Phi, psi and omega in degrees: 000164182293147175238021177295136184284146178286136173302129188295328179055232182258011180295141174301151185303319182288347180267354183275335187296134174080359181281142177228157178277143171235111183264129189234145179235122179245128182242119185283155175273162179169025176062223182297340177295351173300344175298326174300309181301315182295326177294318176298313180301320179298316180296318180293320181295328178294329178274345186277339184076310179250174183300142185298327182302332180282350182268354187232142179280338176202143180234143175224145179209156179228139177058233179298329174297326176293320178294318177297318179298316178298316180301312179300315183293335179269007175090011178280137180287154177296328175302311181294324179294319178296318179293326177302310183297315182295317184289323188256003182306313183294324180282331176290314181259061179256108187303138177282148175292142173067015177276345182051053179057034176096002182283324183253004180171175180297145186292326184237148175277170183270348187298316182296320179294316180298318179298318181294318180296315179295323180300314185279328182272331189091147185300317184296315179292319180300325181273349182288169183282131178303324183299335185271358176300125189278037179220138173298110189222138178230129178233133188257138172219184178229131174283108185296331185283336180244351184063025182252147175299145175237110179261115176271125183237140171283168182301321183288342178261332189242351182057235181292346181266010182294156188250124181265068174232169184284156177300318180298318179301317181294316180298320180289322182293316185292338185252012182275071183295126180305140183076339178266309182232154178289154174302152179251129184267128176232120180052043176082001181243135181275137180235147177231176187308130178292348178297344178291336180237335183208062180300322169251106188276026187296305181297321176300316181296318178299316180296318180293322179294318179294325178291313186288321185261349183065032184258171177265166180297328180293337180276353182266130178239114192249122170256122185239132182237125182269193183229031178056042178274164176208151183299144174286133182262128177088167181271157178296310174209180179298317178218077188294132172259193182302316183295319181297318179293309186293322183301324182256004182058022188288325185295314179297314180298319180297314180300313184293318180292319180295318179296321178298316179297319179296318180300320180295319177296320180296316181294319177302319181288329181287333176057067174292170181306317174220136172230113180238111180255125177249114180203167180210127180272124178288164181294328175227148182303143178250123179294149182288351179241019178273109183249021180296158182296323180295320178290322177304310180294324179294317180296319178296315180296318179296319180296316179295319180295319180295318179295317180294321178295322178294318178298323182283321189257336182229039188297323180297316178294317181296319179296328177300316179292317185286347179264348183284147177229126176282134181245000000 
């Protein structure tokens, strides 16, 4: 792990001794809007010189953020990840026949998503054990049978709690958004999208880093990347029942957006050594399954604009992250 010293700031002199930096990367979920995240990552990797995974002591991701996190940790370039989302978006979000927009079953099948993940990772990596990924990595899902969060940890992130399941299984589990994709079964247990509990895994990542490294919150430096989400305006109906929520996918979107907002408030209150959030709110909300060409171009433009604004306004903080090396 890195042994770069923490900038002392206002810490008392006797409190500075022995402190080290822990650089963390949190990737938010958001379906096809992950193209925004991948565009930002691509821009950052171009300024980083080396692969982004080498710049962080621990990475966490949920849903599409989980897939991006896995890709980075497995050595896939941010360029390739961005192209994966753009190239395979239509096949991932290809409506199933007779699902009636999710009323009689999940709207999309899992085949397109699985094919895309294998394409970018390669068959051998996709089938390999998640525990063996050589980067401290945490990916969040939910055990549908117990309603409990399921945190998949690599050996370097979890020690004895690491998970011996395939990389593909973890990627499929974290992105199985209810009503959109079917639950993913691992060892006889069904799992669904981690966005239900940690769509923005920022606070979770800080807690896991302090547990794994035995560090303080001041030693944690968090780079957080969103997915160009925006609050849903207005109610689903006057008194929405199950059909009203599911028909418009509003309940899932509401849960994920609300959790993301709460996570940002929590991290602000925790006051890590550095907190840099890169996100951009579109003029109108973008659905997580809108793969139209106009939305594709909008997400790319938003991602590039967000990265450029960060370089212009928070360059010192960004350079701090891009200069760090995990050892």
